[in-house]
Coordinates of C-alpha atoms in Angstrom, one line a residue:
X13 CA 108.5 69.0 -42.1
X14 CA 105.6 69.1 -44.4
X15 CA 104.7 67.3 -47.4
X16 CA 104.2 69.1 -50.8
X17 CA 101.9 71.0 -52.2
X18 CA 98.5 70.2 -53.3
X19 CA 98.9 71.4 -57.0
X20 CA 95.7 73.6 -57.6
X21 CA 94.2 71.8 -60.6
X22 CA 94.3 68.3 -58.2
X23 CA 92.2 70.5 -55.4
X24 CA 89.9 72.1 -58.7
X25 CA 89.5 68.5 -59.3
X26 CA 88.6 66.8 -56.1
X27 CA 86.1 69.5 -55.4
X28 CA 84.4 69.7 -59.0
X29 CA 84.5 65.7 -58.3
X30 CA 82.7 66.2 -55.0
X31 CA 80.3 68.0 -56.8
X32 CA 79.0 65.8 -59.4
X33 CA 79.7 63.0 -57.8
X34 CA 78.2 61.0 -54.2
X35 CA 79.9 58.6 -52.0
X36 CA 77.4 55.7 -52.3
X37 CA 76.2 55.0 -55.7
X38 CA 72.5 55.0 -56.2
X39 CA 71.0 51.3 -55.5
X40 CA 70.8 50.1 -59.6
X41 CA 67.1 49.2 -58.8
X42 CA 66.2 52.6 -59.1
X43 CA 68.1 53.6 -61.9
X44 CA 66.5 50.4 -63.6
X45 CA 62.9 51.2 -62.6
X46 CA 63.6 55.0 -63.7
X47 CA 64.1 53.3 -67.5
X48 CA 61.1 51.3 -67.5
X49 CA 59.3 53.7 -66.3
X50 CA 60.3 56.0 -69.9
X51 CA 60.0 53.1 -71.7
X52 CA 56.4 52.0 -70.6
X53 CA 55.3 55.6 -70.8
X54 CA 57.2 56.1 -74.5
X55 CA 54.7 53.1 -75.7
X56 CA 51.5 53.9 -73.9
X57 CA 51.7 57.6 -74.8
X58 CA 52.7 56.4 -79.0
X59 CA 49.5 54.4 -78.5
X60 CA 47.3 57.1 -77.4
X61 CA 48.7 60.1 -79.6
X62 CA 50.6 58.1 -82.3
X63 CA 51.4 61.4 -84.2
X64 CA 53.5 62.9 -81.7
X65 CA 56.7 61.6 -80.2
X66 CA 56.0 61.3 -76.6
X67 CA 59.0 63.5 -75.1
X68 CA 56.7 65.6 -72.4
X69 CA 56.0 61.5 -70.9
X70 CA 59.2 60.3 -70.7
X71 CA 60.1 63.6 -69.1
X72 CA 57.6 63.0 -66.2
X73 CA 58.4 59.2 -65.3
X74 CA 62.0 59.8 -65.2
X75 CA 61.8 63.2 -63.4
X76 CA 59.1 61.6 -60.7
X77 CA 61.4 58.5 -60.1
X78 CA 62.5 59.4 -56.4
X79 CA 64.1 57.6 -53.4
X80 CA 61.1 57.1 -52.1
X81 CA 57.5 57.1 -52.7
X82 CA 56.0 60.6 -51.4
X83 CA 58.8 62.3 -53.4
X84 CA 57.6 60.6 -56.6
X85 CA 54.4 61.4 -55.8
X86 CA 55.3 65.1 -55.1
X87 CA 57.8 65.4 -57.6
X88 CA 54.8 64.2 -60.2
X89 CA 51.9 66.7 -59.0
X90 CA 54.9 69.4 -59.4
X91 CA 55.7 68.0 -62.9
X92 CA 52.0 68.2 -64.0
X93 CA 51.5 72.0 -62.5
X94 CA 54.7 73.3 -64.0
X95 CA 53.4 72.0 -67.7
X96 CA 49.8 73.1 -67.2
X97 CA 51.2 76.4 -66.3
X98 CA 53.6 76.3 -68.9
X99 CA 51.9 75.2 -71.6
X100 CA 49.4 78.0 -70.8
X101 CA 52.1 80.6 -70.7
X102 CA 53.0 79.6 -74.2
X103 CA 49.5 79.4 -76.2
X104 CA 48.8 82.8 -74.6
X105 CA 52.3 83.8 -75.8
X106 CA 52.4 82.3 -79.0
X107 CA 48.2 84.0 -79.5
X108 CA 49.5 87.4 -78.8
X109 CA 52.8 88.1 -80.5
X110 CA 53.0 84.8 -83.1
X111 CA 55.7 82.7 -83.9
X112 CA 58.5 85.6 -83.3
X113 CA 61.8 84.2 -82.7
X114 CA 61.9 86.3 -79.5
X115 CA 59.2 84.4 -78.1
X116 CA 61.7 82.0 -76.1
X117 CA 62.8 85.2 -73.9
X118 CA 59.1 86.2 -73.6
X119 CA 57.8 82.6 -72.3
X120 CA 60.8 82.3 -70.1
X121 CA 60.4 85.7 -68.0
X122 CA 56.0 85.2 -67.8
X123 CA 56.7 81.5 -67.0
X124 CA 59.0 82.3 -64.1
X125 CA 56.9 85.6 -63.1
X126 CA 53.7 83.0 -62.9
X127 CA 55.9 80.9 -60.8
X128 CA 56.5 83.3 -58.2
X129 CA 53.0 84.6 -57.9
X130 CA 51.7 81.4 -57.5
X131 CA 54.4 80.6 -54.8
X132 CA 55.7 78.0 -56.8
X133 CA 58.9 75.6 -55.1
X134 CA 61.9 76.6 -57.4
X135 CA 61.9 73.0 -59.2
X136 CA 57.8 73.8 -60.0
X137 CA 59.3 77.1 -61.7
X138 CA 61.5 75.8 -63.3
X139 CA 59.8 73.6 -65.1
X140 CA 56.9 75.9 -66.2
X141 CA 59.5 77.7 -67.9
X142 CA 61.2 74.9 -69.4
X143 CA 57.9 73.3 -70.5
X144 CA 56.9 76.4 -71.8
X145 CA 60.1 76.4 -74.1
X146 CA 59.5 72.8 -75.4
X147 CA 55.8 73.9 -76.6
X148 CA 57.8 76.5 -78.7
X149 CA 60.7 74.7 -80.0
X150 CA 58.3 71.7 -81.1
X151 CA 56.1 74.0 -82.9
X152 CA 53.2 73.2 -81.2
X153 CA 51.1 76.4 -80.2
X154 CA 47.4 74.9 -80.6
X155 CA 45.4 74.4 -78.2
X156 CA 45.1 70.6 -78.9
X157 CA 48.6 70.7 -78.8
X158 CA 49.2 71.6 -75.6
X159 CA 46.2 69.8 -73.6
X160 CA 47.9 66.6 -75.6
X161 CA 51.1 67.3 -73.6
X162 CA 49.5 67.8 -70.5
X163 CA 47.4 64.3 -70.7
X164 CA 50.6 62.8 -71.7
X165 CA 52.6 64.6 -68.7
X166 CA 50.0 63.1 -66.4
X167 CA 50.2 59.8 -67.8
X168 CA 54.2 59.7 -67.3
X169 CA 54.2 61.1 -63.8
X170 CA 51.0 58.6 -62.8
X171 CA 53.3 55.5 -64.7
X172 CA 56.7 56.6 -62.6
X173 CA 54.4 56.8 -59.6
X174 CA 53.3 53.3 -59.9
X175 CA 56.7 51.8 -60.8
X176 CA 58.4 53.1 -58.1
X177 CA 55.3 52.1 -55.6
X178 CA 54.8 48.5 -56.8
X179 CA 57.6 47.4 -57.7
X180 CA 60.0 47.2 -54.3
X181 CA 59.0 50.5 -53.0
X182 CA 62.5 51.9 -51.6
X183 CA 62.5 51.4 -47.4
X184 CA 65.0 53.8 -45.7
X185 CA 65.0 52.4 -42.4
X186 CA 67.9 50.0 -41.8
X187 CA 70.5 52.7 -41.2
X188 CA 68.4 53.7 -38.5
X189 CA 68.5 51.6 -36.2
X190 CA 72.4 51.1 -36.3
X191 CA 72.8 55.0 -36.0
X192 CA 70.7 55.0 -32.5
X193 CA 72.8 52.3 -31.5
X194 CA 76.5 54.3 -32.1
X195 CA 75.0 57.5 -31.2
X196 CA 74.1 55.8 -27.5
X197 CA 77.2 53.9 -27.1
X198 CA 79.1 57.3 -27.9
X199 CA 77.1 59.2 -25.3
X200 CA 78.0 56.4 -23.2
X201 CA 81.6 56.8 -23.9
X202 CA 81.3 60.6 -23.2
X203 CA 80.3 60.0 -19.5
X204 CA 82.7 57.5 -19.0
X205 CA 84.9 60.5 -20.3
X206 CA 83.8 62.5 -17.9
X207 CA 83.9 60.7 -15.0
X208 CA 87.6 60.1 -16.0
X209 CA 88.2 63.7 -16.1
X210 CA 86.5 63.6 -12.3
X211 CA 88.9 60.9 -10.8
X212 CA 92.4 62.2 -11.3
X213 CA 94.1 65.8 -12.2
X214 CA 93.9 66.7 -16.2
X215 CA 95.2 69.6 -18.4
X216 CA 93.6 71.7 -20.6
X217 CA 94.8 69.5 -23.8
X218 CA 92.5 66.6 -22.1
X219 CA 89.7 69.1 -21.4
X220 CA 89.6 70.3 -25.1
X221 CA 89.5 67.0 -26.2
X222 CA 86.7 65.7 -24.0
X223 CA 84.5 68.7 -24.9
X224 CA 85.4 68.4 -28.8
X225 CA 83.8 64.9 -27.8
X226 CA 80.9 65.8 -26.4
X227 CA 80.4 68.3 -28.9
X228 CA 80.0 65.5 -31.7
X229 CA 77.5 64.3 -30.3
X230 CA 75.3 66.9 -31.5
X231 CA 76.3 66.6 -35.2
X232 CA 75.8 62.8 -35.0
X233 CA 72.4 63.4 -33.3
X234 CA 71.4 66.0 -36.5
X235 CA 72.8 63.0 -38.7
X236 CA 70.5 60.5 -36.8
X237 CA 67.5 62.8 -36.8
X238 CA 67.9 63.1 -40.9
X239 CA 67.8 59.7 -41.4
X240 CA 64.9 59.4 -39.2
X241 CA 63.2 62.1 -41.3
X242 CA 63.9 59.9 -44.6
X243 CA 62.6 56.6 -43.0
X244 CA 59.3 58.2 -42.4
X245 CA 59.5 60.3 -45.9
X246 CA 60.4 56.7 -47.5
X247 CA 57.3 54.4 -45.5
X248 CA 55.0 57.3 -46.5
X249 CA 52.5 56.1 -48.9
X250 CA 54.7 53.0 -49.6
X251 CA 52.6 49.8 -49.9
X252 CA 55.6 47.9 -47.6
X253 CA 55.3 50.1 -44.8
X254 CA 53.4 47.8 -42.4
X255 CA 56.0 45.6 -41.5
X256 CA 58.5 48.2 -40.2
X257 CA 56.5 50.7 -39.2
X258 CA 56.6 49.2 -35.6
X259 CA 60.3 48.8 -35.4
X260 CA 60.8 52.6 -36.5
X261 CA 58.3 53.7 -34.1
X262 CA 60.6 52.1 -31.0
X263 CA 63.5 53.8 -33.1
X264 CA 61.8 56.9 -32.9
X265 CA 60.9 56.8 -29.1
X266 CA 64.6 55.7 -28.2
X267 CA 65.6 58.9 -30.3
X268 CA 63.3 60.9 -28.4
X269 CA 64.6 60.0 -25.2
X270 CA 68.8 60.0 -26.5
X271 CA 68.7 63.2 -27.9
X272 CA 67.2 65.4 -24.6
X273 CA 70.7 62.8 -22.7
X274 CA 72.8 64.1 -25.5
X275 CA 71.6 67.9 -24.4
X276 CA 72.3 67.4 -20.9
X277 CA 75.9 64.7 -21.7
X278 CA 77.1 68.0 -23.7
X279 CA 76.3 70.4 -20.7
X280 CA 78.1 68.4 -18.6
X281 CA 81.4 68.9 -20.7
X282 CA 80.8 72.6 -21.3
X283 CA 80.6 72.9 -17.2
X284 CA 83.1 71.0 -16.8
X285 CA 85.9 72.3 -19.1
X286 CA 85.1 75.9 -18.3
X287 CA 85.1 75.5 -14.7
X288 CA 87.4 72.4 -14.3
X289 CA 90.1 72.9 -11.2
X290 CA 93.1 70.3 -10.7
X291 CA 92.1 70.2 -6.9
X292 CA 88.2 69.4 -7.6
X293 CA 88.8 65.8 -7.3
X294 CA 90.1 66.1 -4.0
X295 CA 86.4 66.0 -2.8
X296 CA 84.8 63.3 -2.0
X297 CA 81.5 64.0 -3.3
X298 CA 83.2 64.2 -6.7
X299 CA 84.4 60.5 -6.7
X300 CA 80.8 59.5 -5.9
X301 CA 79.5 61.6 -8.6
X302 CA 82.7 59.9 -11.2
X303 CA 81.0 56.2 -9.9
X304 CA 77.0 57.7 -10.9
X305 CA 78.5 58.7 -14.4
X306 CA 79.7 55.5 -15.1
X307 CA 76.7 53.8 -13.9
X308 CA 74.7 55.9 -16.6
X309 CA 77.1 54.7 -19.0
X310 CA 76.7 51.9 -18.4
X311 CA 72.5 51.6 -18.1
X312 CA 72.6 54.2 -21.3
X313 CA 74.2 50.9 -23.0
X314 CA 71.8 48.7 -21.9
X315 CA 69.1 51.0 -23.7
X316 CA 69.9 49.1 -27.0
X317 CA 72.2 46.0 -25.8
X318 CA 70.9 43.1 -28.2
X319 CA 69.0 40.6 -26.6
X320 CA 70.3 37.4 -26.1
X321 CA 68.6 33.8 -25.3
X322 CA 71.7 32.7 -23.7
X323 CA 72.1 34.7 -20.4
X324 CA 70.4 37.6 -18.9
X325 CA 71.6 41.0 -19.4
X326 CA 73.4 43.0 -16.5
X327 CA 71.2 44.4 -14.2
X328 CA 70.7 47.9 -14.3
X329 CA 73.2 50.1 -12.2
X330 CA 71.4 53.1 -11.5
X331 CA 69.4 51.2 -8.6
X332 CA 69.2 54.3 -6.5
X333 CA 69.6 57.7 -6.3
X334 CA 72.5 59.8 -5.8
X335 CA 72.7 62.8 -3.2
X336 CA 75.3 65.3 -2.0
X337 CA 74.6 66.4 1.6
X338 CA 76.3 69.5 1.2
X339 CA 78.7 70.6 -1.7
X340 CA 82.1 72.0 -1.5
X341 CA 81.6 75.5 -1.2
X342 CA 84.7 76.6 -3.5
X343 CA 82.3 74.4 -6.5
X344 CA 79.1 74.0 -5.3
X345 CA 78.3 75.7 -8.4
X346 CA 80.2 73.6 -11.0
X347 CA 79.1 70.4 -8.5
X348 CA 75.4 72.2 -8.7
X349 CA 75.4 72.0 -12.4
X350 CA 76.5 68.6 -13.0
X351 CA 74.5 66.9 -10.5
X352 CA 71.6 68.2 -12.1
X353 CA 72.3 67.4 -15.4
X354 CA 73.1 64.1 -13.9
X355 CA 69.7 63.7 -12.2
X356 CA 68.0 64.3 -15.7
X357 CA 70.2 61.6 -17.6
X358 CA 69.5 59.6 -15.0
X359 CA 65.9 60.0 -15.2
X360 CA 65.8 59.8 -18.8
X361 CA 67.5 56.2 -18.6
X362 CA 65.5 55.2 -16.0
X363 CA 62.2 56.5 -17.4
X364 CA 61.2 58.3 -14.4
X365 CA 61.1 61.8 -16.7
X366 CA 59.1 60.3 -19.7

């Protein structure tokens, strides 16, 4: 039996939902500093140009207010170009044909051709063009004008800059740490997979779902890799950055060494599953080889075990190497591939290939 039907207005509305929407709201901080940010900039750019309501400032602090502090600062120089270039695009505009009421098409096709010839980034282009149509529909197509808006761009995207530096610059690196941690123990559990697959007869169903396993690794170790990529992005220019930039750089060199075991873990279970026989674990050498992969699983853990004042850890299992004399000659291929793939996990653990 099967349950009903999705009606198709529920699916529209779970994927227009997923769409506009994200899992994990954004931390409030943000969205308050994004506000004060506007607000300072509204009042410091009424005090400088008191004649002019400061829309192109507000614009800048709230656009520049990023997760962390490089993408604010990026976020800002790309603010600034896109209304230099736009603002230029529509005083040359506005000098050559007038106020027509075409002139929004016109500003809108030379501010996005100037975009591409500079090799703007598409959020640069865009908002040359969209600067460029603010100049016209405020009226303001004087050269004072427009080198107003720019000072007052520069002054929101420098305030947004500074809010979001100074006051509890965002840190991405405490997911970090936990993702090396579950990414390890599931590589762990992988071998330990493995060698279960080695130690008695299995079907094809069991094969499938080691290898589907295996092969999750790989996404995780993408995932782990992006957050990685935002806990440098977010200590980048980020006056906080001292005091965890030495825990992410053991975070990183774990990484390093866990994603070349993931390569070899996931090799393992491609070999295996495509070349798997019920009577391979009637060899002997197999069983040894099922007792080395759960000794890797069990030092791979030991990688990022906690440490703990109140006993000492278990000693490392992998306390000597493992040899086959000579392999079964039926599988010496299939026993060829996963013994080396074994010797480099084990070497990766052990640090004798660092």
């Amino acid at each position: 039996m099967t349950g009903p039907r999705t009606r198709p207005w529920r699916r529209f509305e779970r994927d227009l939902t997923g769409r506009l929407t994200v899992q994990v709201r954004p931390a409030w901080l943000q969205l308050a500093k994004g506000a004060a940010a506007a607000i300072l900039t509204w009042f410091v750019c009424l005090a400088i140009f008191p004649s002019q309501l400061p829309i192109f400032g507000a614009i800048a602090a709230l656009i520049v207010m990023q997760e962390n502090v490089d993408q604010s600062l990026t976020r800002g120089l790309e603010r600034v170009l896109g209304v230099l270039v736009g603002v230029s695009v529509a005083l040359g505009a506005g000098a050559l044909f007038g106020p027509q009421s075409w002139l929004f098409i016109a500003a809108i096709v030379v501010a996005m051709g100037v975009g591409w010839l500079l090799r703007m980034t598409p959020s640069a282009a865009n908002q040359t063009a969209i600067s460029a149509l603010l100049m016209i529909a405020l009226g303001g197509l004087e050269l004072h004008y427009g080198a107003e808006r720019l000072v007052e761009t520069a002054i929101g995207a420098a305030i947004g800059v500074a809010v979001n530096a100074l006051v509890v610059a965002p840190v991405r690196t405490s997911s970090v740490h936990l993702a090396i941690v579950e990414l390890t123990e599931h590589a762990a559990a992988v071998l330990r997979r493995l060698a279960e697959t080695l130690e008695e007869p299995r079907a094809n169903a069991w094969l499938a779902e080691m290898l589907a396993q295996a092969r999750g690794l790989q996404e995780e170790r993408s995932r782990v890799h992006a957050l990685l990529r935002q806990a440098r992005e977010s200590l980048r220019f980020n006056p906080r950055s001292r005091r965890y930039r030495e825990g992410l750089a053991e975070d990183d060199e774990q990484f390093q060494r866990l994603q070349r075991i993931v390569t070899q873990v996931v090799g393992m279970a491609r070999a295996l599953a495509d070349n798997y026989a019920p009577d391979l674990v009637d060899d002997p050498a197999v069983a040894g080889m099922a007792e080395e992969m759960r000794r890797a699983a069990h030092d791979l853990e030991r990688l990022v075990a906690p440490e703990s004042g109140s006993g000492e850890p278990d000693p490392p299992a992998l306390t000597r190497p493992f040899a086959i004399p000579q392999p079964n000659p039926r599988y010496w291929v299939l026993i060829g591939s996963l013994m080396e793939d074994l010797r480099r996990v084990r070497g990766r653990i052990t640090g004798e290939l660092e």
